[in-house]
Amino acid sequence: MSHVTSAVRTPLVTGGKTYADVTEDISRQVEGSPTREWTIAFTISVIVLLYGTACVFWTWWEGLGVWGLNKTVGWAWDITNFVWWVGIGHAGTLISAILLLFRQKWRTAVNRAAEAMTIFAVICAATFILMHMGRPWLAYWALPLPNTFGSLWVNFKSPLVWDVFAISTYFTVSLVFWYMGLLPDLATIRDRARSKVSRYIYGAFSLGWNGSAKTWARYEYMSLILAGLSTPLVLSVHTIVSMDFATSVIPGWHTTIFPPYFVAGAIFSGFAMVQNLVLIIRVVFKLEDYITLEHIESMNKVITLTGSIVGVAYLTEFFIAWYSGVEFESYAFINRATGPYWWAYWAMMTCNVITPQLFWSRAIRRSIVWTFTLSVVVNIGMWFERFVIIVTSLHRDYLPSSWAMFHPTLFDISDYIFSFGLFFTLFLLFAKFLPVVNMAEVKTIIKSSSEKLPVSVSGVAKGERVANPTFNKDVE
């Protein structure tokens, strides 16, 4: 009797893939030699990283005076970049945790890359915390550690201290979630390894995975527990980041809408960055059958939703500033739209509110070129959002005599470039030495979401046996 698949839902895996094909297609880039494209991209990333590292050390050597900060604008690109990178890191945990709990099958092909993006983005964000401390060797003072300096303790009432706990917890849980999800795939690479060195390294990192029913059961329990722990973090981390501003009394910052507004903006920018990375991976590693237009369209729907929420938040801010009757609050927002930084405000509105509405069109939502372009535009807009919130609220305060403009210096720009070099160097290393798509989870949806059912449950494809003893033993 032939298998029948339902045409109700569009398949998430195309090309009639078998279990063997999944293993072969996704393991290929790990086991093969680096491609020419990867080598060129990695070389550029390392050069950018080295240039940026030199600039960061010069910033520390000379002091923060090399930035464009002044007596009025004490925070600028450093905190803008920090908040931007933390926001980008949100999509990975949302895809991994929340969509897992909601049993969304389309997450399986993109969760690995999104989780890696989260970890690397949080690392980039942390570098700006160290940068703007000025004396990074004293960074441990931000931790409530026993010390011999008398009553030297962190101020637990400060949201900057809450940031330390929120970011470090988020990074730790995200790292554990990402690594635990890698175990079945590391075991697959271990079993296929041809050299003793590869077999030893992947074997050590796979933590003795044997593919037994008990191991899989524990893996499922662990995934649900970590998803449950991670879900509140998706909401709490950027909420606490927003409190760096919302708990102050500065007009433009002192507002209760910041927590949900920042969370929506973080998911918005995070999904846009996932789109950029996934679309490149899809082409370079020839994974079009696993990262399909369905995945891309689903993520574009999330971008449309969160972009609309952010747009409503922008309008709400203006309404409340007027409704409050506080002239300083009203001026802060009028100054954003019509003051010296009007160009940044309208760039933000165009990129974050107007542009994403193009995704209401199904043709644009399913277009690779449009998706990539609009995702870049969204992240440009989200950077401008953070810049507008921080700089335009500070540069004109209660005293006109202290009004000042912020102009970035070479080191403001170079330290930002450093973070891109770091991010792409880490991501390219991940893409070469680890499977960028979760093989184990893609295999779980082959029967229900494949364009064509596998020829055999055992995974026989093209007359060959699956080169994965762990998987064979489990399915036989």
Coordinates of C-alpha atoms in Angstrom, one line a residue:
M1 CA 0.0 0.0 0.0
S2 CA 1.4 3.4 -1.0
H3 CA 1.8 6.2 1.6
V4 CA -0.5 9.2 1.2
T5 CA 0.5 12.6 2.4
S6 CA -2.0 15.4 3.2
A7 CA -2.0 18.4 1.0
V8 CA -3.4 20.6 3.8
R9 CA 0.0 22.0 4.8
T10 CA 2.8 22.9 2.5
P11 CA 5.8 20.6 3.2
L12 CA 8.7 21.9 5.3
V13 CA 11.2 19.4 3.7
T14 CA 11.2 19.3 -0.1
G15 CA 13.0 17.1 -2.6
G16 CA 11.7 13.8 -1.3
K17 CA 14.5 13.5 1.3
T18 CA 15.2 10.3 3.3
Y19 CA 16.8 10.1 6.7
A20 CA 20.1 9.3 4.9
D21 CA 19.8 12.4 2.7
V22 CA 19.3 14.6 5.8
T23 CA 22.5 13.2 7.4
E24 CA 24.5 13.5 4.2
D25 CA 23.3 16.9 3.1
I26 CA 23.8 18.6 6.5
S27 CA 27.1 16.8 7.5
R28 CA 28.7 17.6 4.2
Q29 CA 29.9 21.1 5.1
V30 CA 31.3 19.8 8.5
E31 CA 33.2 16.9 6.9
G32 CA 34.5 18.5 3.7
S33 CA 37.3 21.0 3.2
P34 CA 36.4 24.7 3.6
T35 CA 34.8 26.1 0.5
R36 CA 36.3 29.1 -1.4
E37 CA 33.4 31.3 -0.3
W38 CA 33.8 30.4 3.4
T39 CA 37.6 31.0 3.2
I40 CA 37.1 34.5 1.7
A41 CA 34.3 35.4 4.2
F42 CA 36.4 34.1 7.2
T43 CA 39.5 36.0 6.0
I44 CA 37.6 39.3 5.7
S45 CA 36.0 38.7 9.2
V46 CA 39.3 38.1 10.8
I47 CA 40.9 41.2 9.2
V48 CA 38.0 43.3 10.5
L49 CA 38.3 41.7 13.9
L50 CA 42.0 42.4 14.2
Y51 CA 41.5 46.0 13.1
G52 CA 38.6 46.4 15.6
T53 CA 40.6 44.8 18.4
A54 CA 43.5 47.2 17.8
C55 CA 40.9 50.1 18.0
V56 CA 39.3 48.7 21.2
F57 CA 42.7 48.4 22.9
W58 CA 43.6 52.0 21.9
T59 CA 40.2 53.1 23.3
W60 CA 41.2 51.5 26.7
W61 CA 44.7 52.9 26.5
E62 CA 43.8 56.5 25.8
G63 CA 40.4 56.5 27.7
L64 CA 36.9 57.1 26.6
G65 CA 37.8 60.6 25.5
V66 CA 38.5 59.2 22.1
W67 CA 34.8 58.7 21.6
G68 CA 32.5 61.6 20.7
L69 CA 31.0 61.8 24.2
N70 CA 30.7 65.2 26.0
K71 CA 29.4 66.7 29.2
T72 CA 25.7 66.4 28.0
V73 CA 25.7 63.2 26.0
G74 CA 27.4 60.7 28.3
W75 CA 25.9 57.7 26.6
A76 CA 25.8 57.3 22.8
W77 CA 27.1 54.6 20.4
D78 CA 28.4 52.4 23.2
I79 CA 25.0 51.8 24.8
T80 CA 23.2 52.0 21.4
N81 CA 25.3 49.1 20.2
F82 CA 24.9 47.2 23.4
V83 CA 21.1 47.4 23.3
W84 CA 21.1 46.6 19.6
W85 CA 23.2 43.4 20.0
V86 CA 21.1 42.2 23.0
G87 CA 18.0 42.7 20.9
I88 CA 19.4 40.7 18.0
G89 CA 20.0 37.9 20.5
H90 CA 16.3 37.5 21.3
A91 CA 15.1 35.6 18.3
G92 CA 17.2 32.5 19.0
T93 CA 15.7 31.8 22.3
L94 CA 12.2 32.6 21.1
I95 CA 12.6 30.1 18.2
S96 CA 14.2 27.5 20.5
A97 CA 12.0 27.8 23.5
I98 CA 8.6 29.4 22.9
L99 CA 8.1 27.8 19.5
L100 CA 9.2 24.4 20.9
L101 CA 6.5 24.7 23.6
F102 CA 4.0 25.6 21.0
R103 CA 5.1 22.6 18.8
Q104 CA 5.8 24.7 15.8
K105 CA 7.5 22.3 13.3
W106 CA 9.0 25.0 11.1
R107 CA 11.4 26.0 13.9
T108 CA 13.5 22.7 13.3
A109 CA 15.5 24.0 10.3
V110 CA 16.4 27.4 11.7
N111 CA 16.7 26.9 15.5
R112 CA 20.4 25.9 15.4
A113 CA 21.6 28.9 13.5
A114 CA 19.3 31.2 15.5
E115 CA 20.6 29.8 18.9
A116 CA 24.2 30.3 17.7
M117 CA 23.4 33.8 16.6
T118 CA 21.9 34.5 20.1
I119 CA 25.1 33.4 21.9
F120 CA 27.4 35.4 19.6
A121 CA 25.2 38.5 19.7
V122 CA 25.2 38.5 23.5
I123 CA 29.0 38.1 23.5
C124 CA 29.2 41.2 21.2
A125 CA 26.8 43.1 23.5
A126 CA 29.0 42.2 26.5
T127 CA 32.1 43.7 24.8
F128 CA 30.4 47.1 24.8
I129 CA 29.8 46.8 28.5
L130 CA 33.5 46.2 29.0
M131 CA 34.4 49.0 26.6
H132 CA 32.3 51.7 28.2
M133 CA 33.6 50.8 31.7
G134 CA 36.9 52.4 30.7
R135 CA 38.8 50.1 33.1
P136 CA 37.8 46.6 32.0
W137 CA 40.2 45.0 34.4
L138 CA 37.8 46.1 37.2
A139 CA 34.7 44.6 35.5
Y140 CA 34.3 42.1 38.4
W141 CA 33.4 45.0 40.6
A142 CA 29.9 44.8 39.0
L143 CA 29.5 41.4 40.7
P144 CA 28.5 41.0 44.4
L145 CA 31.7 39.3 45.4
P146 CA 33.2 39.2 48.9
N147 CA 36.0 41.7 49.0
T148 CA 38.5 43.4 51.2
F149 CA 37.7 47.0 50.1
G150 CA 35.4 47.7 53.1
S151 CA 31.8 48.2 52.2
L152 CA 32.3 48.0 48.4
W153 CA 29.1 46.4 47.2
V154 CA 27.1 46.9 44.0
N155 CA 24.0 49.0 44.2
F156 CA 21.2 46.4 44.0
K157 CA 18.7 49.2 43.3
S158 CA 20.5 50.0 40.0
P159 CA 19.1 48.5 36.8
L160 CA 22.7 48.4 35.6
V161 CA 23.3 45.7 38.2
W162 CA 20.1 44.0 37.1
D163 CA 21.6 44.0 33.6
V164 CA 24.6 42.0 34.8
F165 CA 22.4 39.3 36.3
A166 CA 19.9 39.3 33.3
I167 CA 22.6 39.1 30.6
S168 CA 24.8 36.5 32.3
T169 CA 21.7 34.3 33.1
Y170 CA 20.4 34.6 29.5
F171 CA 23.8 33.8 28.1
T172 CA 24.3 30.7 30.3
V173 CA 20.8 29.3 29.7
S174 CA 21.1 29.9 25.9
L175 CA 24.5 28.3 25.8
V176 CA 23.3 25.2 27.6
F177 CA 20.2 25.0 25.4
W178 CA 22.3 25.3 22.2
Y179 CA 24.9 22.8 23.3
M180 CA 22.4 20.2 24.6
G181 CA 20.6 20.4 21.2
L182 CA 23.9 19.7 19.5
L183 CA 24.5 16.3 21.2
P184 CA 22.6 14.0 18.8
D185 CA 24.2 15.7 15.8
L186 CA 27.7 15.7 17.4
A187 CA 27.3 11.9 17.8
T188 CA 26.3 11.6 14.2
I189 CA 29.5 13.4 13.1
R190 CA 31.5 11.3 15.5
D191 CA 30.2 8.1 14.0
R192 CA 30.9 9.2 10.5
A193 CA 34.4 10.7 11.3
R194 CA 37.2 9.2 9.2
S195 CA 40.1 10.6 11.3
K196 CA 41.0 9.6 14.8
V197 CA 41.3 13.3 15.8
S198 CA 37.8 14.2 14.6
R199 CA 36.3 11.1 16.2
Y200 CA 38.0 11.9 19.5
I201 CA 37.0 15.6 19.5
Y202 CA 33.4 15.1 18.4
G203 CA 33.2 12.0 20.7
A204 CA 34.3 14.1 23.7
F205 CA 31.8 16.8 23.0
S206 CA 28.9 14.4 22.3
L207 CA 29.2 13.3 26.0
G208 CA 28.7 9.6 25.3
W209 CA 25.5 9.9 23.3
N210 CA 24.4 6.4 22.3
G211 CA 21.0 6.9 20.7
S212 CA 19.1 4.6 23.1
A213 CA 15.4 5.1 23.9
K214 CA 16.4 6.2 27.4
T215 CA 18.8 8.7 26.1
W216 CA 16.2 10.2 23.7
A217 CA 13.6 10.3 26.5
R218 CA 16.0 12.3 28.8
Y219 CA 16.9 14.5 25.9
E220 CA 13.2 15.4 25.3
Y221 CA 12.7 16.0 29.1
M222 CA 15.8 18.2 29.2
S223 CA 14.6 20.2 26.1
L224 CA 11.2 21.0 27.7
I225 CA 12.8 22.0 31.0
L226 CA 15.3 24.3 29.4
A227 CA 12.5 25.7 27.2
G228 CA 10.4 26.4 30.3
L229 CA 13.4 28.2 31.9
S230 CA 14.2 30.2 28.7
T231 CA 10.7 31.4 28.0
P232 CA 10.6 33.9 30.9
L233 CA 14.1 35.1 29.9
V234 CA 12.9 36.1 26.4
L235 CA 10.6 38.6 28.2
S236 CA 12.7 39.5 31.2
V237 CA 16.1 40.3 29.6
H238 CA 15.1 43.1 27.3
T239 CA 12.6 44.3 30.0
I240 CA 15.5 44.8 32.3
V241 CA 17.6 46.4 29.6
S242 CA 14.7 48.9 29.0
M243 CA 14.8 49.7 32.7
D244 CA 18.2 51.2 32.3
F245 CA 16.2 54.1 30.8
A246 CA 12.7 53.7 32.1
T247 CA 13.7 54.0 35.8
S248 CA 15.3 57.4 35.2
V249 CA 13.6 60.7 35.3
I250 CA 14.9 62.0 32.0
P251 CA 12.1 63.1 29.6
G252 CA 11.9 60.6 26.7
W253 CA 13.1 57.8 29.0
H254 CA 10.8 57.9 31.9
T255 CA 8.0 55.8 30.5
T256 CA 6.2 52.6 31.5
I257 CA 5.8 51.5 27.9
F258 CA 9.4 50.6 27.5
P259 CA 9.5 47.0 28.7
P260 CA 6.9 45.5 26.2
Y261 CA 8.1 47.9 23.5
F262 CA 11.7 46.9 23.9
V263 CA 10.8 43.2 23.9
A264 CA 8.8 43.5 20.7
G265 CA 11.6 45.5 19.1
A266 CA 14.2 42.9 20.2
I267 CA 12.2 40.0 18.6
F268 CA 11.7 42.2 15.5
S269 CA 15.4 42.9 15.0
G270 CA 16.4 39.3 16.0
F271 CA 14.2 37.7 13.4
A272 CA 15.5 40.1 10.8
M273 CA 19.1 39.0 11.6
V274 CA 18.1 35.3 11.5
Q275 CA 16.6 35.9 8.1
N276 CA 19.9 37.4 6.8
L277 CA 22.0 34.6 8.2
V278 CA 19.7 31.8 7.1
L279 CA 19.3 33.1 3.6
I280 CA 23.1 33.1 3.1
I281 CA 23.4 29.6 4.7
R282 CA 20.7 28.3 2.5
V283 CA 22.5 29.2 -0.7
V284 CA 26.1 28.6 0.4
F285 CA 25.5 25.2 1.9
K286 CA 22.8 24.2 -0.7
L287 CA 20.1 23.7 2.0
E288 CA 17.2 24.9 -0.1
D289 CA 15.3 21.7 0.6
Y290 CA 15.5 22.2 4.4
I291 CA 15.2 25.9 4.7
T292 CA 12.2 26.5 2.4
L293 CA 10.0 29.4 1.5
E294 CA 7.6 28.2 4.2
H295 CA 10.3 28.9 6.8
I296 CA 11.1 32.3 5.3
E297 CA 7.4 33.3 5.1
S298 CA 6.7 32.2 8.7
M299 CA 9.6 34.4 10.0
N300 CA 8.4 37.3 7.9
K301 CA 5.0 37.0 9.5
V302 CA 6.6 37.4 12.9
I303 CA 8.6 40.4 11.6
T304 CA 5.3 41.9 10.4
L305 CA 3.6 41.4 13.7
T306 CA 6.4 42.7 15.9
G307 CA 7.0 45.6 13.5
S308 CA 3.4 46.6 13.8
I309 CA 3.6 46.4 17.6
V310 CA 6.7 48.7 17.5
G311 CA 4.9 51.1 15.3
V312 CA 2.0 51.3 17.8
A313 CA 4.5 51.9 20.6
Y314 CA 6.0 54.8 18.7
L315 CA 2.6 56.4 18.3
T316 CA 1.6 55.7 21.9
E317 CA 4.8 57.5 23.1
F318 CA 3.8 60.6 21.2
F319 CA 0.2 60.4 22.5
I320 CA 1.2 60.0 26.1
A321 CA 3.8 62.8 25.9
W322 CA 0.9 65.1 24.8
Y323 CA -1.7 63.6 27.1
S324 CA 0.6 63.9 30.2
G325 CA 0.6 67.7 29.9
V326 CA 4.3 67.8 30.8
E327 CA 6.0 70.3 28.5
F328 CA 9.4 68.7 29.0
E329 CA 8.1 65.4 27.9
S330 CA 6.3 66.9 24.9
Y331 CA 9.4 68.8 23.9
A332 CA 11.5 65.6 24.0
F333 CA 9.4 64.0 21.4
I334 CA 8.9 67.1 19.2
N335 CA 12.6 67.5 19.3
R336 CA 13.1 63.9 18.1
A337 CA 10.9 64.5 15.0
T338 CA 11.9 68.1 14.1
G339 CA 15.2 68.8 16.0
P340 CA 18.8 68.4 14.8
Y341 CA 18.5 64.6 14.8
W342 CA 15.3 64.6 12.7
W343 CA 17.0 62.5 10.1
A344 CA 17.7 59.7 12.5
Y345 CA 14.0 59.7 13.8
W346 CA 12.5 59.5 10.3
A347 CA 15.0 56.8 9.2
M348 CA 13.8 54.9 12.2
M349 CA 10.1 55.4 11.4
T350 CA 10.7 54.5 7.7
C351 CA 12.7 51.4 8.4
N352 CA 10.7 50.0 11.3
V353 CA 7.1 51.0 10.7
I354 CA 6.6 51.7 7.0
T355 CA 9.0 49.2 5.3
P356 CA 7.9 46.0 7.2
Q357 CA 4.3 46.6 6.0
L358 CA 5.4 45.4 2.6
F359 CA 5.3 41.9 4.0
W360 CA 1.5 42.0 3.9
S361 CA 2.0 41.1 0.3
R362 CA 2.5 37.3 -0.1
A363 CA 4.7 37.7 -3.1
I364 CA 7.1 39.9 -1.2
R365 CA 6.9 37.7 1.9
R366 CA 8.0 34.7 -0.2
S367 CA 10.7 36.6 -2.2
I368 CA 14.3 35.9 -1.3
V369 CA 15.6 39.2 -2.5
W370 CA 12.9 41.3 -0.9
T371 CA 13.2 39.3 2.4
F372 CA 17.0 39.8 2.6
T373 CA 16.8 43.5 1.7
L374 CA 14.0 44.3 4.1
S375 CA 15.7 42.4 6.9
V376 CA 18.8 44.5 6.5
V377 CA 16.6 47.7 6.5
V378 CA 14.9 46.5 9.7
N379 CA 18.2 46.1 11.5
I380 CA 19.3 49.5 10.3
G381 CA 16.1 51.0 11.6
M382 CA 16.4 49.2 15.0
W383 CA 19.9 50.6 15.4
F384 CA 18.5 54.1 14.7
E385 CA 15.7 53.5 17.2
R386 CA 18.3 52.9 20.0
F387 CA 20.3 55.9 18.9
V388 CA 17.2 58.1 18.8
I389 CA 16.1 57.0 22.3
I390 CA 19.5 57.5 23.9
V391 CA 21.1 60.5 22.1
T392 CA 18.1 62.7 21.4
S393 CA 16.8 62.4 25.0
L394 CA 20.2 63.5 26.3
H395 CA 21.5 66.1 24.0
R396 CA 18.9 68.8 25.0
D397 CA 18.1 68.8 28.7
Y398 CA 16.4 71.4 31.0
L399 CA 19.2 74.0 30.5
P400 CA 19.6 75.3 27.0
S401 CA 23.1 76.4 28.0
S402 CA 24.2 72.8 28.3
W403 CA 22.7 71.6 25.0
A404 CA 25.2 69.8 22.9
M405 CA 25.5 67.6 19.8
F406 CA 27.0 64.2 19.6
H407 CA 29.3 63.4 16.6
P408 CA 30.8 60.0 16.4
T409 CA 34.6 59.7 16.0
L410 CA 36.7 57.2 14.2
F411 CA 36.8 55.1 17.4
D412 CA 33.1 55.1 17.9
I413 CA 32.7 53.6 14.4
S414 CA 35.7 51.3 14.6
D415 CA 34.6 49.8 18.0
Y416 CA 31.2 49.1 16.4
I417 CA 33.0 47.5 13.4
F418 CA 34.9 45.3 15.9
S419 CA 31.7 43.8 17.0
F420 CA 30.8 42.8 13.5
G421 CA 34.2 41.2 13.0
L422 CA 33.8 39.2 16.2
F423 CA 30.3 38.1 15.4
F424 CA 31.0 36.9 11.9
T425 CA 34.2 35.2 12.8
L426 CA 32.4 33.2 15.5
F427 CA 29.5 32.5 13.3
L428 CA 31.6 31.3 10.4
L429 CA 33.6 29.0 12.7
F430 CA 30.3 27.6 13.9
A431 CA 29.0 27.1 10.4
K432 CA 32.1 25.2 9.4
F433 CA 32.7 22.9 12.3
L434 CA 29.1 22.2 13.5
P435 CA 25.9 21.3 11.7
V436 CA 24.0 24.5 10.9
V437 CA 20.7 22.7 10.7
N438 CA 19.4 20.4 13.5
M439 CA 19.6 16.9 11.8
A440 CA 17.9 15.1 14.6
E441 CA 14.9 17.5 14.7
V442 CA 14.5 17.6 11.0
K443 CA 14.3 13.8 10.9
T444 CA 11.4 13.9 13.4
I445 CA 9.2 15.9 10.9
I446 CA 10.1 14.0 7.7
K447 CA 7.1 11.7 8.0
S448 CA 4.6 14.4 8.7
S449 CA 6.0 17.4 6.9
S450 CA 8.0 16.1 3.9
E451 CA 7.1 16.6 0.3
K452 CA 7.5 12.9 -0.3
L453 CA 7.7 10.2 2.4
P454 CA 11.0 8.4 2.9
V455 CA 11.4 5.1 0.9
S456 CA 12.0 3.2 4.1
V457 CA 12.0 4.1 7.8
S458 CA 15.5 2.7 8.0
G459 CA 16.8 5.5 5.9
V460 CA 18.0 3.6 2.9
A461 CA 18.7 6.1 0.1
K462 CA 20.3 5.7 -3.3
G463 CA 21.1 2.1 -2.6
E464 CA 23.3 3.0 0.4
R465 CA 23.0 2.5 4.1
V466 CA 23.0 5.5 6.4
A467 CA 26.5 6.1 7.6
N468 CA 25.3 6.6 11.2
P469 CA 25.4 3.6 13.5
T470 CA 23.8 5.5 16.3
F471 CA 20.7 6.3 14.3
N472 CA 20.5 2.8 12.7
K473 CA 20.5 1.1 16.1
D474 CA 17.8 3.4 17.3
V475 CA 15.4 2.8 14.4
E476 CA 15.8 -0.9 13.8

